[in-house]
Amino acid sequence: MTTRTMNVRIPEALYGQIEELARATARTKSFLAIEALKGYVESESWQVRDIRAGIAEADAGDFASPEEVAATFAKHGA
């Protein structure tokens, strides 16, 4: 796997927590940072996918009819 370097400034307290966790788990700070970033990116990426899909639908003219919108609002009590 090819890697790249990224420098990040973090609060001192967070750095201390990462050091403590690294010692407790016998992992490197880099490993913990990579795992944390992977988790964040995975959990947030759905938003980008959904936005892009919505834009593609709008560009294709795929909109809900006024009746479909009213039925959805009625279904959810709005």
C-alpha positions as protocol buffer text, in pm:
chain_id: "A"
residue {
  index: 1
  type: MET
  ca { x: 0 y: 0 z: 0 }
}
residue {
  index: 2
  type: THR
  ca { x: 135 y: 342 z: -95 }
}
residue {
  index: 3
  type: THR
  ca { x: 111 y: 599 z: 181 }
}
residue {
  index: 4
  type: ARG
  ca { x: 117 y: 977 z: 199 }
}
residue {
  index: 5
  type: THR
  ca { x: 209 y: 1207 z: 485 }
}
residue {
  index: 6
  type: MET
  ca { x: -41 y: 1447 z: 637 }
}
residue {
  index: 7
  type: ASN
  ca { x: 42 y: 1685 z: 922 }
}
residue {
  index: 8
  type: VAL
  ca { x: -241 y: 1773 z: 1156 }
}
residue {
  index: 9
  type: ARG
  ca { x: -247 y: 1997 z: 1462 }
}
residue {
  index: 10
  type: ILE
  ca { x: -460 y: 1856 z: 1742 }
}
residue {
  index: 11
  type: PRO
  ca { x: -538 y: 1977 z: 2092 }
}
residue {
  index: 12
  type: GLU
  ca { x: -283 y: 1872 z: 2353 }
}
residue {
  index: 13
  type: ALA
  ca { x: -545 y: 1687 z: 2557 }
}
residue {
  index: 14
  type: LEU
  ca { x: -647 y: 1477 z: 2257 }
}
residue {
  index: 15
  type: TYR
  ca { x: -282 y: 1402 z: 2181 }
}
residue {
  index: 16
  type: GLY
  ca { x: -242 y: 1277 z: 2537 }
}
residue {
  index: 17
  type: GLN
  ca { x: -545 y: 1053 z: 2501 }
}
residue {
  index: 18
  type: ILE
  ca { x: -407 y: 909 z: 2178 }
}
residue {
  index: 19
  type: GLU
  ca { x: -70 y: 843 z: 2342 }
}
residue {
  index: 20
  type: GLU
  ca { x: -240 y: 671 z: 2635 }
}
residue {
  index: 21
  type: LEU
  ca { x: -455 y: 457 z: 2406 }
}
residue {
  index: 22
  type: ALA
  ca { x: -152 y: 367 z: 2193 }
}
residue {
  index: 23
  type: ARG
  ca { x: 36 y: 246 z: 2500 }
}
residue {
  index: 24
  type: ALA
  ca { x: -263 y: 55 z: 2633 }
}
residue {
  index: 25
  type: THR
  ca { x: -329 y: -120 z: 2303 }
}
residue {
  index: 26
  type: ALA
  ca { x: 33 y: -163 z: 2190 }
}
residue {
  index: 27
  type: ARG
  ca { x: -52 y: 25 z: 1871 }
}
residue {
  index: 28
  type: THR
  ca { x: 115 y: 327 z: 1715 }
}
residue {
  index: 29
  type: LYS
  ca { x: -41 y: 670 z: 1718 }
}
residue {
  index: 30
  type: SER
  ca { x: -39 y: 655 z: 1339 }
}
residue {
  index: 31
  type: PHE
  ca { x: -236 y: 330 z: 1342 }
}
residue {
  index: 32
  type: LEU
  ca { x: -497 y: 479 z: 1575 }
}
residue {
  index: 33
  type: ALA
  ca { x: -525 y: 797 z: 1367 }
}
residue {
  index: 34
  type: ILE
  ca { x: -569 y: 598 z: 1045 }
}
residue {
  index: 35
  type: GLU
  ca { x: -836 y: 378 z: 1203 }
}
residue {
  index: 36
  type: ALA
  ca { x: -1020 y: 683 z: 1334 }
}
residue {
  index: 37
  type: LEU
  ca { x: -1005 y: 859 z: 998 }
}
residue {
  index: 38
  type: LYS
  ca { x: -1125 y: 546 z: 816 }
}
residue {
  index: 39
  type: GLY
  ca { x: -1423 y: 519 z: 1048 }
}
residue {
  index: 40
  type: TYR
  ca { x: -1511 y: 885 z: 1006 }
}
residue {
  index: 41
  type: VAL
  ca { x: -1480 y: 880 z: 629 }
}
residue {
  index: 42
  type: GLU
  ca { x: -1690 y: 563 z: 605 }
}
residue {
  index: 43
  type: SER
  ca { x: -1963 y: 701 z: 830 }
}
residue {
  index: 44
  type: GLU
  ca { x: -1982 y: 1036 z: 650 }
}
residue {
  index: 45
  type: SER
  ca { x: -1943 y: 925 z: 287 }
}
residue {
  index: 46
  type: TRP
  ca { x: -2308 y: 828 z: 253 }
}
residue {
  index: 47
  type: GLN
  ca { x: -2399 y: 1197 z: 250 }
}
residue {
  index: 48
  type: VAL
  ca { x: -2184 y: 1268 z: -54 }
}
residue {
  index: 49
  type: ARG
  ca { x: -2322 y: 962 z: -235 }
}
residue {
  index: 50
  type: ASP
  ca { x: -2682 y: 1060 z: -160 }
}
residue {
  index: 51
  type: ILE
  ca { x: -2628 y: 1422 z: -264 }
}
residue {
  index: 52
  type: ARG
  ca { x: -2468 y: 1315 z: -592 }
}
residue {
  index: 53
  type: ALA
  ca { x: -2752 y: 1070 z: -657 }
}
residue {
  index: 54
  type: GLY
  ca { x: -3008 y: 1343 z: -586 }
}
residue {
  index: 55
  type: ILE
  ca { x: -2836 y: 1584 z: -822 }
}
residue {
  index: 56
  type: ALA
  ca { x: -2827 y: 1318 z: -1094 }
}
residue {
  index: 57
  type: GLU
  ca { x: -3200 y: 1254 z: -1045 }
}
residue {
  index: 58
  type: ALA
  ca { x: -3275 y: 1625 z: -1061 }
}
residue {
  index: 59
  type: ASP
  ca { x: -3059 y: 1666 z: -1372 }
}
residue {
  index: 60
  type: ALA
  ca { x: -3258 y: 1382 z: -1531 }
}
residue {
  index: 61
  type: GLY
  ca { x: -3585 y: 1557 z: -1440 }
}
residue {
  index: 62
  type: ASP
  ca { x: -3680 y: 1278 z: -1199 }
}
residue {
  index: 63
  type: PHE
  ca { x: -3896 y: 1474 z: -954 }
}
residue {
  index: 64
  type: ALA
  ca { x: -4187 y: 1365 z: -740 }
}
residue {
  index: 65
  type: SER
  ca { x: -4527 y: 1482 z: -859 }
}
residue {
  index: 66
  type: PRO
  ca { x: -4730 y: 1715 z: -636 }
}
residue {
  index: 67
  type: GLU
  ca { x: -4958 y: 1420 z: -559 }
}
residue {
  index: 68
  type: GLU
  ca { x: -4663 y: 1202 z: -449 }
}
residue {
  index: 69
  type: VAL
  ca { x: -4534 y: 1479 z: -225 }
}
residue {
  index: 70
  type: ALA
  ca { x: -4878 y: 1530 z: -68 }
}
residue {
  index: 71
  type: ALA
  ca { x: -4915 y: 1154 z: -11 }
}
residue {
  index: 72
  type: THR
  ca { x: -4575 y: 1137 z: 161 }
}
residue {
  index: 73
  type: PHE
  ca { x: -4659 y: 1430 z: 388 }
}
residue {
  index: 74
  type: ALA
  ca { x: -4999 y: 1280 z: 469 }
}
residue {
  index: 75
  type: LYS
  ca { x: -4839 y: 944 z: 548 }
}
residue {
  index: 76
  type: HIS
  ca { x: -4606 y: 1104 z: 802 }
}
residue {
  index: 77
  type: GLY
  ca { x: -4865 y: 1336 z: 951 }
}
residue {
  index: 78
  type: ALA
  ca { x: -4716 y: 1659 z: 820 }
}
